[in-house]
Short mmCIF file of C-alpha atoms in Angstrom, two decimals:
data_model
loop_
_atom_site.label_atom_id
_atom_site.label_comp_id
_atom_site.label_asym_id
_atom_site.label_seq_id
_atom_site.Cartn_x
_atom_site.Cartn_y
_atom_site.Cartn_z
CA ILE A 39 0.00 0.00 0.00
CA ASN A 40 1.73 3.12 -1.22
CA SER A 41 1.26 6.50 -2.84
CA CYS A 42 -0.62 4.85 -5.73
CA ILE A 43 -3.73 4.61 -3.55
CA ASP A 44 -6.16 7.51 -3.80
CA LEU A 45 -6.74 8.21 -0.11
CA THR A 46 -9.25 10.98 -0.76
CA LEU A 47 -11.35 8.65 -2.91
CA LEU A 48 -11.15 5.89 -0.30
CA HIS A 49 -12.03 8.15 2.64
CA THR A 50 -14.88 9.92 0.84
CA THR A 51 -16.40 6.62 -0.29
CA ALA A 52 -16.03 5.07 3.17
CA LYS A 53 -17.91 8.03 4.68
CA LYS A 54 -20.73 7.57 2.17
CA LEU A 55 -21.00 3.84 2.97
CA PRO A 56 -20.67 3.58 6.77
CA ASN A 57 -22.06 0.01 6.80
CA VAL A 58 -19.40 -1.27 4.38
CA SER A 59 -15.99 -2.34 5.67
CA PHE A 60 -12.93 -1.38 3.65
CA VAL A 61 -10.13 -3.79 4.51
CA LEU A 62 -6.53 -3.11 3.47
CA ILE A 63 -3.72 -5.63 3.82
CA GLY A 64 -0.03 -5.26 3.06
CA PRO A 65 3.06 -3.29 3.86
CA LEU A 66 2.92 0.49 3.94
CA THR A 67 5.38 2.44 1.81
CA GLY A 68 5.35 6.21 2.18
CA LEU A 69 2.13 6.10 4.21
CA SER A 70 1.26 5.48 7.84
CA ALA A 71 -1.64 3.54 9.31
CA ALA A 72 -3.03 6.90 10.47
CA ASP A 73 -3.23 8.02 6.82
CA LEU A 74 -5.59 5.13 6.15
CA LYS A 75 -7.66 5.16 9.32
CA LYS A 76 -9.79 8.30 8.90
CA THR A 77 -13.14 6.56 9.32
CA SER A 78 -14.26 3.72 11.55
CA ASN A 79 -15.05 1.43 8.59
CA ILE A 80 -11.52 1.45 7.11
CA HIS A 81 -9.51 -1.39 8.61
CA TYR A 82 -5.78 -1.74 8.04
CA LEU A 83 -4.70 -5.26 8.99
CA GLY A 84 -0.99 -4.86 8.31
CA ILE A 85 1.30 -7.36 6.68
CA LYS A 86 0.09 -10.94 6.42
CA ALA A 87 2.02 -14.05 5.44
CA ASN A 88 1.53 -15.15 1.84
CA GLU A 89 -0.02 -18.40 3.09
CA GLU A 90 -2.74 -16.39 4.86
CA LEU A 91 -3.70 -14.05 2.03
CA HIS A 92 -6.04 -16.42 0.20
CA HIS A 93 -8.15 -16.74 3.37
CA TYR A 94 -8.64 -12.97 3.47
CA LEU A 95 -9.28 -12.78 -0.26
CA ARG A 96 -11.97 -15.45 0.06
CA ALA A 97 -13.73 -13.31 2.68
CA PHE A 98 -13.84 -10.17 0.49
CA ASP A 99 -17.09 -9.37 -1.31
CA ILE A 100 -15.45 -6.95 -3.75
CA ALA A 101 -11.86 -6.30 -4.72
CA MET A 102 -10.99 -2.63 -5.04
CA LEU A 103 -8.14 -0.85 -6.72
CA PRO A 104 -8.66 2.83 -5.84
CA TYR A 105 -5.44 4.10 -7.38
CA GLN A 106 -4.49 7.52 -8.60
CA TYR A 107 -2.22 7.80 -11.57
CA THR A 108 1.50 7.83 -10.80
CA ALA A 109 4.48 6.48 -12.72
CA ASN A 110 4.12 3.21 -10.75
CA SER A 111 0.33 2.83 -10.87
CA GLU A 112 0.13 0.40 -13.76
CA ASN A 113 2.84 -1.77 -12.19
CA CYS A 114 0.71 -1.97 -9.03
CA LEU A 115 -2.55 -2.55 -10.80
CA VAL A 116 -2.19 -5.27 -13.44
CA PRO A 117 -0.82 -8.08 -11.20
CA GLN A 118 -3.58 -7.43 -8.66
CA ILE A 119 -6.23 -7.53 -11.37
CA PHE A 120 -5.19 -11.07 -12.30
CA GLU A 121 -5.10 -12.17 -8.65
CA TYR A 122 -8.62 -10.87 -8.09
CA MET A 123 -9.89 -12.44 -11.33
CA ASN A 124 -8.39 -15.76 -10.31
CA ALA A 125 -10.28 -15.48 -6.99
CA ASP A 126 -13.54 -14.73 -8.86
CA LYS A 127 -14.06 -11.40 -7.10
CA PRO A 128 -15.90 -8.45 -8.64
CA ILE A 129 -13.33 -5.70 -9.23
CA ILE A 130 -13.67 -1.95 -9.01
CA ALA A 131 -10.76 0.11 -10.30
CA THR A 132 -10.14 3.76 -10.95
CA LYS A 133 -9.89 4.62 -14.62
CA TYR A 134 -6.98 6.94 -15.03
CA ASP A 135 -5.82 6.09 -18.54
CA GLU A 136 -6.57 3.77 -21.46
CA SER A 137 -4.40 0.85 -20.21
CA LEU A 138 -7.39 -0.78 -18.48
CA ASP A 139 -9.73 -0.66 -21.48
CA ASN A 140 -8.85 -4.29 -22.30
CA TYR A 141 -10.44 -5.29 -18.99
CA SER A 142 -13.46 -2.99 -18.96
CA ILE A 143 -15.79 -5.85 -19.91
CA CYS A 144 -15.32 -7.37 -16.46
CA ILE A 145 -14.01 -4.58 -14.24
CA THR A 146 -16.16 -1.74 -13.03
CA MET A 147 -14.26 1.45 -13.85
CA ILE A 148 -14.85 4.50 -11.69
CA LYS A 149 -13.67 8.11 -11.76
CA ASP A 150 -14.80 9.54 -8.44
CA ALA A 151 -16.33 8.79 -5.03
CA LYS A 152 -19.89 9.00 -6.39
CA GLU A 153 -19.17 6.30 -8.98
CA PHE A 154 -17.20 4.25 -6.43
CA THR A 155 -20.15 4.35 -4.01
CA GLU A 156 -22.62 3.41 -6.76
CA ALA A 157 -20.39 0.56 -7.97
CA ILE A 158 -20.03 -0.93 -4.51
CA THR A 159 -23.77 -0.72 -3.89
CA PHE A 160 -24.55 -2.30 -7.27
CA LEU A 161 -21.98 -5.10 -6.99
CA MET A 162 -23.07 -6.00 -3.46
CA ASP A 163 -26.62 -6.49 -4.72
CA LYS A 164 -26.52 -7.51 -8.36
CA THR A 165 -23.31 -9.17 -9.40
CA ASP A 166 -23.87 -11.53 -12.33
CA ARG A 167 -21.32 -14.09 -11.15
CA LEU A 168 -21.57 -16.41 -14.14
CA SER A 169 -20.91 -13.68 -16.73
CA MET A 170 -18.11 -12.25 -14.60
CA GLU A 171 -16.43 -15.63 -14.17
CA LEU A 172 -16.69 -16.36 -17.90
CA ALA A 173 -15.09 -13.01 -18.77
CA TYR A 174 -12.33 -13.66 -16.22
CA TYR A 175 -11.74 -17.14 -17.63
CA LYS A 176 -11.30 -15.79 -21.16
CA ILE A 177 -8.81 -13.14 -20.05
CA LEU A 178 -6.87 -15.44 -17.73
CA LYS A 179 -6.66 -18.14 -20.40
CA LYS A 180 -4.95 -15.67 -22.76
CA LYS A 181 -2.60 -14.50 -20.01
CA SER A 182 -1.67 -17.97 -18.72
CA TRP A 183 1.68 -19.51 -19.61
CA ASP A 184 -0.14 -22.05 -21.78
CA GLY A 185 -1.99 -19.26 -23.58
CA ILE A 186 1.24 -17.33 -24.15
CA ALA A 187 3.02 -20.49 -25.38
CA ASP A 188 0.16 -21.23 -27.81
CA LYS A 189 0.37 -17.70 -29.18
CA MET A 190 4.16 -17.98 -29.58
CA LYS A 191 3.76 -21.32 -31.42
CA SER A 192 1.25 -19.72 -33.75
CA ILE A 193 3.61 -16.82 -34.50
CA LEU A 194 6.56 -19.16 -35.07
CA LYS A 195 4.49 -21.37 -37.41
CA SER A 196 3.52 -18.34 -39.48
CA TYR A 197 7.20 -17.42 -39.93
CA ALA A 198 8.23 -21.03 -40.66
CA LYS A 199 6.04 -21.20 -43.77
#
């Protein structure tokens, strides 16, 4: 958890949804726990062992990526997107550039606290799990090592002719 996170967005949304818990896990870089804990429904759990993380992820209703654009944002974002897809969690992410357009079919993109609040409320009530899981499967299949190897084979075959 570092300067990529949009604290204003997180705090504003948490205030609008006092009955929703926002749980953050991981090391802090350039931030303090006090920076995160501005409302009673934001919970910073600290660093957890890798073996424990899947238990926490299973308990989440929605995965959130409330990042602001920085030079490191995309490096933070893309690996987490795949983790959350693999866990079959609905994902909400801030849209700060066109790099996420490839995932917009299965990720709810938001620009501000109003959209973040609406997205959380909608996904808590009306997530179409089957469509979401199918979209995730298609993306993850392309991004898997097998998918990448198949694409490389196809490219090599086209040059071998």
